[in-house]
Amino acid sequence: DAMVIQNPRYQVTQFGKPVTLSCSQTLNHNVMYWYQQKSSQAPKLLFHYYDKDFNNEADTPDNFQSRRPNTSFCFLDIRSPGLGDAAMYLCATSRGLSQETQYFGPGTRLLVL
Amino acid sequence: EDQVTQSPEALRLQEGESSSLNCSYTVSGLRGLFWYRQDPGKGPEFLFTLYSAGEEKEKERLKATLTKKESFLHITAPKPEDSATYLCAADPYQGGSEKLVFGKGTKLTVNP
């Protein structure tokens, strides 16, 4: 089945130690998104790629970076995780930007010690 | 400012007790309204997309409707496996920004 895959499902890191989360998709969608979701809150968009074009949300901290080496893969790098970065990180994809359904992966739960 | 408000925040139902979840939106033009189901510790699962007022979509015990100001997710004769958080999100007309506006969700618990 075509899908959005995230690895790992759970990630534990230490305060200030860089961490990378990965997302892959078999849907061949043009757009890939990264969201941060904290407990009982709505998902918060960090950035998205339309093909190779990167779009950063204005309030996304500089600590968060992303890479999309090809259509299928997208990575979220957190350069120096703080305790406040502990959250669920969701990857989503869509065919296009307007009126298109976003399909989410299972998420990666990040714990910062 | 574009805003989506879901009510109630939490809802407890007995199995078989039908009810509705509300999603009110204030956006600068609506391109689409999306409903998702999210189980604890998992990513949102797509349920429905509605594009215009008067539109309705159904899937098993769920039916989503849309007016010019709000959307409802009707749950008919719910079962315990329908327990989850239901998120709605609006896709507004935004110059230069392609971002869904999410509500905080309604946490539904269906007791056997």
PDB file of C-alpha atoms in Angstrom:
ATOM      1  CA  ASP A   1       0.000   0.000   0.000  1.00  0.00           C
ATOM      2  CA  ALA A   2       1.159   3.526  -0.770  1.00  0.00           C
ATOM      3  CA  MET A   3       1.978   5.286   2.430  1.00  0.00           C
ATOM      4  CA  VAL A   4       3.958   7.726   4.545  1.00  0.00           C
ATOM      5  CA  ILE A   5       6.600   6.124   6.735  1.00  0.00           C
ATOM      6  CA  GLN A   6       8.420   7.706   9.639  1.00  0.00           C
ATOM      7  CA  ASN A   7      11.495   6.406  11.432  1.00  0.00           C
ATOM      8  CA  PRO A   8      12.125   5.960  14.199  1.00  0.00           C
ATOM      9  CA  ARG A   9       8.743   5.833  15.937  1.00  0.00           C
ATOM     10  CA  TYR A  10      10.375   6.796  19.229  1.00  0.00           C
ATOM     11  CA  GLN A  11      13.567   8.801  19.647  1.00  0.00           C
ATOM     12  CA  VAL A  12      15.322   9.651  22.871  1.00  0.00           C
ATOM     13  CA  THR A  13      18.055  12.262  22.788  1.00  0.00           C
ATOM     14  CA  GLN A  14      20.007  14.327  25.252  1.00  0.00           C
ATOM     15  CA  PHE A  15      19.690  18.041  25.767  1.00  0.00           C
ATOM     16  CA  GLY A  16      21.755  19.749  23.059  1.00  0.00           C
ATOM     17  CA  LYS A  17      22.584  16.568  21.113  1.00  0.00           C
ATOM     18  CA  PRO A  18      21.625  16.836  17.426  1.00  0.00           C
ATOM     19  CA  VAL A  19      18.946  14.473  16.212  1.00  0.00           C
ATOM     20  CA  THR A  20      17.529  13.611  12.782  1.00  0.00           C
ATOM     21  CA  LEU A  21      14.066  12.275  12.080  1.00  0.00           C
ATOM     22  CA  SER A  22      13.220  10.742   8.729  1.00  0.00           C
ATOM     23  CA  CYS A  23      10.160  10.483   6.547  1.00  0.00           C
ATOM     24  CA  SER A  24       9.627   8.578   3.329  1.00  0.00           C
ATOM     25  CA  GLN A  25       6.634   8.277   1.040  1.00  0.00           C
ATOM     26  CA  THR A  26       5.521   5.937  -1.696  1.00  0.00           C
ATOM     27  CA  LEU A  27       2.682   8.205  -2.847  1.00  0.00           C
ATOM     28  CA  ASN A  28       4.925  10.155  -5.233  1.00  0.00           C
ATOM     29  CA  HIS A  29       3.487  13.380  -3.854  1.00  0.00           C
ATOM     30  CA  ASN A  30       5.070  16.736  -4.668  1.00  0.00           C
ATOM     31  CA  VAL A  31       4.665  18.282  -1.233  1.00  0.00           C
ATOM     32  CA  MET A  32       6.105  17.095   2.061  1.00  0.00           C
ATOM     33  CA  TYR A  33       5.384  18.768   5.406  1.00  0.00           C
ATOM     34  CA  TRP A  34       6.788  18.619   8.917  1.00  0.00           C
ATOM     35  CA  TYR A  35       4.534  19.339  11.871  1.00  0.00           C
ATOM     36  CA  GLN A  36       5.164  19.492  15.589  1.00  0.00           C
ATOM     37  CA  GLN A  37       2.356  18.356  17.870  1.00  0.00           C
ATOM     38  CA  LYS A  38       2.387  18.667  21.640  1.00  0.00           C
ATOM     39  CA  SER A  39      -0.047  16.947  23.953  1.00  0.00           C
ATOM     40  CA  SER A  40      -3.688  17.964  23.429  1.00  0.00           C
ATOM     41  CA  GLN A  41      -2.675  20.618  20.904  1.00  0.00           C
ATOM     42  CA  ALA A  42      -3.246  21.041  17.205  1.00  0.00           C
ATOM     43  CA  PRO A  43      -0.414  20.136  14.838  1.00  0.00           C
ATOM     44  CA  LYS A  44       1.858  23.133  14.202  1.00  0.00           C
ATOM     45  CA  LEU A  45       3.411  23.447  10.754  1.00  0.00           C
ATOM     46  CA  LEU A  46       7.180  23.869  10.829  1.00  0.00           C
ATOM     47  CA  PHE A  47       7.950  23.919   7.087  1.00  0.00           C
ATOM     48  CA  HIS A  48       7.137  22.291   3.808  1.00  0.00           C
ATOM     49  CA  TYR A  49       8.771  21.412   0.506  1.00  0.00           C
ATOM     50  CA  TYR A  50       7.035  21.740  -2.817  1.00  0.00           C
ATOM     51  CA  ASP A  51       9.328  19.533  -4.855  1.00  0.00           C
ATOM     52  CA  LYS A  52      12.715  21.078  -4.030  1.00  0.00           C
ATOM     53  CA  ASP A  53      11.359  24.481  -3.015  1.00  0.00           C
ATOM     54  CA  PHE A  54      11.667  24.945   0.732  1.00  0.00           C
ATOM     55  CA  ASN A  55       9.147  27.053   2.664  1.00  0.00           C
ATOM     56  CA  ASN A  56       9.837  27.874   6.287  1.00  0.00           C
ATOM     57  CA  GLU A  57       7.102  29.099   8.615  1.00  0.00           C
ATOM     58  CA  ALA A  58       7.957  32.477  10.105  1.00  0.00           C
ATOM     59  CA  ASP A  59       7.786  31.238  13.695  1.00  0.00           C
ATOM     60  CA  THR A  60       9.807  28.052  13.202  1.00  0.00           C
ATOM     61  CA  PRO A  61      12.927  28.258  15.393  1.00  0.00           C
ATOM     62  CA  ASP A  62      16.317  28.300  13.645  1.00  0.00           C
ATOM     63  CA  ASN A  63      17.121  25.173  15.628  1.00  0.00           C
ATOM     64  CA  PHE A  64      14.944  23.228  13.183  1.00  0.00           C
ATOM     65  CA  GLN A  65      16.234  22.451   9.695  1.00  0.00           C
ATOM     66  CA  SER A  66      15.024  20.198   6.923  1.00  0.00           C
ATOM     67  CA  ARG A  67      16.415  18.409   3.908  1.00  0.00           C
ATOM     68  CA  ARG A  68      14.698  16.767   0.966  1.00  0.00           C
ATOM     69  CA  PRO A  69      17.302  14.909  -1.097  1.00  0.00           C
ATOM     70  CA  ASN A  70      14.736  13.388  -3.465  1.00  0.00           C
ATOM     71  CA  THR A  71      10.983  13.069  -3.993  1.00  0.00           C
ATOM     72  CA  SER A  72      10.606  10.179  -1.586  1.00  0.00           C
ATOM     73  CA  PHE A  73      12.581  11.291   1.443  1.00  0.00           C
ATOM     74  CA  CYS A  74      12.524  14.246   3.794  1.00  0.00           C
ATOM     75  CA  PHE A  75      14.494  14.769   6.995  1.00  0.00           C
ATOM     76  CA  LEU A  76      13.983  16.943  10.050  1.00  0.00           C
ATOM     77  CA  ASP A  77      17.170  17.987  11.823  1.00  0.00           C
ATOM     78  CA  ILE A  78      17.050  19.468  15.300  1.00  0.00           C
ATOM     79  CA  ARG A  79      20.469  20.970  15.869  1.00  0.00           C
ATOM     80  CA  SER A  80      20.390  21.484  19.622  1.00  0.00           C
ATOM     81  CA  PRO A  81      17.258  20.005  21.159  1.00  0.00           C
ATOM     82  CA  GLY A  82      15.887  21.640  24.236  1.00  0.00           C
ATOM     83  CA  LEU A  83      13.420  20.242  26.727  1.00  0.00           C
ATOM     84  CA  GLY A  84      10.678  22.248  25.020  1.00  0.00           C
ATOM     85  CA  ASP A  85      11.258  20.366  21.775  1.00  0.00           C
ATOM     86  CA  ALA A  86       9.902  17.144  23.217  1.00  0.00           C
ATOM     87  CA  ALA A  87       6.835  16.428  21.116  1.00  0.00           C
ATOM     88  CA  MET A  88       5.334  14.258  18.407  1.00  0.00           C
ATOM     89  CA  TYR A  89       6.746  15.114  14.987  1.00  0.00           C
ATOM     90  CA  LEU A  90       4.450  14.402  12.090  1.00  0.00           C
ATOM     91  CA  CYS A  91       5.340  14.141   8.434  1.00  0.00           C
ATOM     92  CA  ALA A  92       2.616  14.632   5.858  1.00  0.00           C
ATOM     93  CA  THR A  93       2.416  14.640   2.068  1.00  0.00           C
ATOM     94  CA  SER A  94       0.044  15.996  -0.551  1.00  0.00           C
ATOM     95  CA  ARG A  95      -0.112  16.047  -4.341  1.00  0.00           C
ATOM     96  CA  GLY A  96      -0.224  19.820  -4.477  1.00  0.00           C
ATOM     97  CA  LEU A  97      -0.697  22.850  -2.290  1.00  0.00           C
ATOM     98  CA  SER A  98      -4.247  23.987  -2.932  1.00  0.00           C
ATOM     99  CA  GLN A  99      -7.321  22.018  -1.905  1.00  0.00           C
ATOM    100  CA  GLU A 100      -5.256  18.878  -1.639  1.00  0.00           C
ATOM    101  CA  THR A 101      -5.629  16.347   1.133  1.00  0.00           C
ATOM    102  CA  GLN A 102      -2.608  15.903   3.384  1.00  0.00           C
ATOM    103  CA  TYR A 103      -1.767  12.324   4.355  1.00  0.00           C
ATOM    104  CA  PHE A 104       0.087  11.860   7.597  1.00  0.00           C
ATOM    105  CA  GLY A 105       2.648   9.359   8.741  1.00  0.00           C
ATOM    106  CA  PRO A 106       2.479   7.616  12.129  1.00  0.00           C
ATOM    107  CA  GLY A 107       4.720  10.213  13.772  1.00  0.00           C
ATOM    108  CA  THR A 108       7.960  10.138  15.751  1.00  0.00           C
ATOM    109  CA  ARG A 109       7.717  10.744  19.490  1.00  0.00           C
ATOM    110  CA  LEU A 110      10.821  12.699  20.600  1.00  0.00           C
ATOM    111  CA  LEU A 111      11.930  12.662  24.214  1.00  0.00           C
ATOM    112  CA  VAL A 112      14.682  15.045  25.346  1.00  0.00           C
ATOM    113  CA  LEU A 113      16.523  14.143  28.545  1.00  0.00           C
TER     114      LEU A 113
ATOM    115  CA  GLU B   1      -6.954  36.067  11.741  1.00  0.00           C
ATOM    116  CA  ASP B   2      -7.978  32.652  10.425  1.00  0.00           C
ATOM    117  CA  GLN B   3      -9.317  30.468  13.194  1.00  0.00           C
ATOM    118  CA  VAL B   4     -10.887  27.043  13.685  1.00  0.00           C
ATOM    119  CA  THR B   5     -12.712  26.160  16.901  1.00  0.00           C
ATOM    120  CA  GLN B   6     -13.905  22.681  17.762  1.00  0.00           C
ATOM    121  CA  SER B   7     -16.516  21.824  20.357  1.00  0.00           C
ATOM    122  CA  PRO B   8     -16.889  20.146  22.671  1.00  0.00           C
ATOM    123  CA  GLU B   9     -13.270  19.572  23.742  1.00  0.00           C
ATOM    124  CA  ALA B  10     -14.243  16.149  25.058  1.00  0.00           C
ATOM    125  CA  LEU B  11     -17.335  14.000  24.639  1.00  0.00           C
ATOM    126  CA  ARG B  12     -18.310  10.780  26.351  1.00  0.00           C
ATOM    127  CA  LEU B  13     -20.984   8.623  24.764  1.00  0.00           C
ATOM    128  CA  GLN B  14     -22.502   5.267  25.484  1.00  0.00           C
ATOM    129  CA  GLU B  15     -22.262   2.726  22.710  1.00  0.00           C
ATOM    130  CA  GLY B  16     -25.139   3.364  20.316  1.00  0.00           C
ATOM    131  CA  GLU B  17     -25.704   6.959  21.496  1.00  0.00           C
ATOM    132  CA  SER B  18     -25.536   9.163  18.397  1.00  0.00           C
ATOM    133  CA  SER B  19     -24.105  12.692  18.572  1.00  0.00           C
ATOM    134  CA  SER B  20     -22.375  15.434  16.600  1.00  0.00           C
ATOM    135  CA  LEU B  21     -19.036  17.205  16.808  1.00  0.00           C
ATOM    136  CA  ASN B  22     -18.780  20.829  15.765  1.00  0.00           C
ATOM    137  CA  CYS B  23     -16.075  22.670  13.856  1.00  0.00           C
ATOM    138  CA  SER B  24     -16.580  26.425  13.503  1.00  0.00           C
ATOM    139  CA  TYR B  25     -14.285  28.311  11.182  1.00  0.00           C
ATOM    140  CA  THR B  26     -13.495  31.955  10.596  1.00  0.00           C
ATOM    141  CA  VAL B  27     -11.272  32.151   7.554  1.00  0.00           C
ATOM    142  CA  SER B  28     -10.733  34.489   4.652  1.00  0.00           C
ATOM    143  CA  GLY B  29     -12.456  32.271   2.138  1.00  0.00           C
ATOM    144  CA  LEU B  30     -12.551  28.493   2.388  1.00  0.00           C
ATOM    145  CA  ARG B  31     -10.943  26.250  -0.184  1.00  0.00           C
ATOM    146  CA  GLY B  32     -11.593  23.044   1.719  1.00  0.00           C
ATOM    147  CA  LEU B  33     -12.449  21.608   5.120  1.00  0.00           C
ATOM    148  CA  PHE B  34     -10.769  18.398   6.262  1.00  0.00           C
ATOM    149  CA  TRP B  35     -11.661  15.924   8.992  1.00  0.00           C
ATOM    150  CA  TYR B  36      -9.101  13.608  10.532  1.00  0.00           C
ATOM    151  CA  ARG B  37      -9.188  10.955  13.192  1.00  0.00           C
ATOM    152  CA  GLN B  38      -6.176  10.655  15.521  1.00  0.00           C
ATOM    153  CA  ASP B  39      -5.591   7.740  17.848  1.00  0.00           C
ATOM    154  CA  PRO B  40      -3.263   8.208  20.855  1.00  0.00           C
ATOM    155  CA  GLY B  41       0.392   8.186  19.851  1.00  0.00           C
ATOM    156  CA  LYS B  42      -0.385   8.029  16.110  1.00  0.00           C
ATOM    157  CA  GLY B  43      -0.602  10.399  13.187  1.00  0.00           C
ATOM    158  CA  PRO B  44      -3.917  11.814  11.966  1.00  0.00           C
ATOM    159  CA  GLU B  45      -5.860   9.540   9.635  1.00  0.00           C
ATOM    160  CA  PHE B  46      -7.760  11.246   6.827  1.00  0.00           C
ATOM    161  CA  LEU B  47     -11.544  10.924   6.907  1.00  0.00           C
ATOM    162  CA  PHE B  48     -13.233  13.507   4.672  1.00  0.00           C
ATOM    163  CA  THR B  49     -12.747  16.609   2.559  1.00  0.00           C
ATOM    164  CA  LEU B  50     -15.611  19.045   2.001  1.00  0.00           C
ATOM    165  CA  TYR B  51     -15.328  21.875  -0.509  1.00  0.00           C
ATOM    166  CA  SER B  52     -18.605  23.761  -0.584  1.00  0.00           C
ATOM    167  CA  ALA B  53     -21.546  24.601   1.657  1.00  0.00           C
ATOM    168  CA  GLY B  54     -24.250  21.957   1.509  1.00  0.00           C
ATOM    169  CA  GLU B  55     -21.819  19.165   0.739  1.00  0.00           C
ATOM    170  CA  GLU B  56     -22.101  15.934   2.734  1.00  0.00           C
ATOM    171  CA  LYS B  57     -19.891  12.835   2.872  1.00  0.00           C
ATOM    172  CA  GLU B  58     -20.384   9.533   4.656  1.00  0.00           C
ATOM    173  CA  LYS B  59     -18.206   6.670   5.745  1.00  0.00           C
ATOM    174  CA  GLU B  60     -19.617   3.863   7.854  1.00  0.00           C
ATOM    175  CA  ARG B  61     -21.011   5.493  11.023  1.00  0.00           C
ATOM    176  CA  LEU B  62     -19.599   8.934  10.215  1.00  0.00           C
ATOM    177  CA  LYS B  63     -21.171  11.711   8.199  1.00  0.00           C
ATOM    178  CA  ALA B  64     -19.604  15.117   7.640  1.00  0.00           C
ATOM    179  CA  THR B  65     -21.553  18.203   6.601  1.00  0.00           C
ATOM    180  CA  LEU B  66     -20.519  21.758   5.744  1.00  0.00           C
ATOM    181  CA  THR B  67     -22.198  25.144   5.996  1.00  0.00           C
ATOM    182  CA  LYS B  68     -20.742  28.586   5.346  1.00  0.00           C
ATOM    183  CA  LYS B  69     -19.625  28.915   8.973  1.00  0.00           C
ATOM    184  CA  GLU B  70     -19.202  25.427  10.372  1.00  0.00           C
ATOM    185  CA  SER B  71     -18.883  21.735   9.775  1.00  0.00           C
ATOM    186  CA  PHE B  72     -20.400  18.876  11.716  1.00  0.00           C
ATOM    187  CA  LEU B  73     -19.208  15.331  12.120  1.00  0.00           C
ATOM    188  CA  HIS B  74     -22.227  13.192  12.927  1.00  0.00           C
ATOM    189  CA  ILE B  75     -21.590   9.841  14.558  1.00  0.00           C
ATOM    190  CA  THR B  76     -24.463   7.392  14.334  1.00  0.00           C
ATOM    191  CA  ALA B  77     -24.665   4.490  16.799  1.00  0.00           C
ATOM    192  CA  PRO B  78     -20.995   4.767  17.801  1.00  0.00           C
ATOM    193  CA  LYS B  79     -18.922   1.807  18.913  1.00  0.00           C
ATOM    194  CA  PRO B  80     -15.987   1.772  21.367  1.00  0.00           C
ATOM    195  CA  GLU B  81     -13.577   1.564  18.431  1.00  0.00           C
ATOM    196  CA  ASP B  82     -14.740   5.029  17.352  1.00  0.00           C
ATOM    197  CA  SER B  83     -12.985   6.446  20.418  1.00  0.00           C
ATOM    198  CA  ALA B  84     -10.308   8.874  19.216  1.00  0.00           C
ATOM    199  CA  THR B  85      -9.579  12.561  18.841  1.00  0.00           C
ATOM    200  CA  TYR B  86     -11.263  14.084  15.804  1.00  0.00           C
ATOM    201  CA  LEU B  87      -9.477  17.020  14.192  1.00  0.00           C
ATOM    202  CA  CYS B  88     -10.825  19.422  11.646  1.00  0.00           C
ATOM    203  CA  ALA B  89      -8.701  21.710   9.526  1.00  0.00           C
ATOM    204  CA  ALA B  90      -9.559  24.550   7.169  1.00  0.00           C
ATOM    205  CA  ASP B  91      -7.693  25.349   3.968  1.00  0.00           C
ATOM    206  CA  PRO B  92      -8.197  29.106   3.631  1.00  0.00           C
ATOM    207  CA  TYR B  93      -7.361  31.479   0.810  1.00  0.00           C
ATOM    208  CA  GLN B  94      -4.071  32.962   1.988  1.00  0.00           C
ATOM    209  CA  GLY B  95      -1.873  35.068  -0.176  1.00  0.00           C
ATOM    210  CA  GLY B  96       1.557  33.407  -0.258  1.00  0.00           C
ATOM    211  CA  SER B  97       0.965  30.940   2.567  1.00  0.00           C
ATOM    212  CA  GLU B  98      -0.187  27.379   2.028  1.00  0.00           C
ATOM    213  CA  LYS B  99      -1.103  26.306   5.520  1.00  0.00           C
ATOM    214  CA  LEU B 100      -4.004  24.384   7.004  1.00  0.00           C
ATOM    215  CA  VAL B 101      -5.581  25.914  10.088  1.00  0.00           C
ATOM    216  CA  PHE B 102      -6.264  23.146  12.592  1.00  0.00           C
ATOM    217  CA  GLY B 103      -8.667  23.042  15.484  1.00  0.00           C
ATOM    218  CA  LYS B 104      -7.526  21.537  18.777  1.00  0.00           C
ATOM    219  CA  GLY B 105      -9.747  18.518  18.324  1.00  0.00           C
ATOM    220  CA  THR B 106     -12.602  16.794  20.105  1.00  0.00           C
ATOM    221  CA  LYS B 107     -11.646  13.787  22.193  1.00  0.00           C
ATOM    222  CA  LEU B 108     -14.408  11.214  21.834  1.00  0.00           C
ATOM    223  CA  THR B 109     -14.783   8.323  24.250  1.00  0.00           C
ATOM    224  CA  VAL B 110     -17.395   5.669  23.558  1.00  0.00           C
ATOM    225  CA  ASN B 111     -18.141   3.395  26.480  1.00  0.00           C
ATOM    226  CA  PRO B 112     -19.400  -0.173  25.908  1.00  0.00           C
TER     227      PRO B 112
END
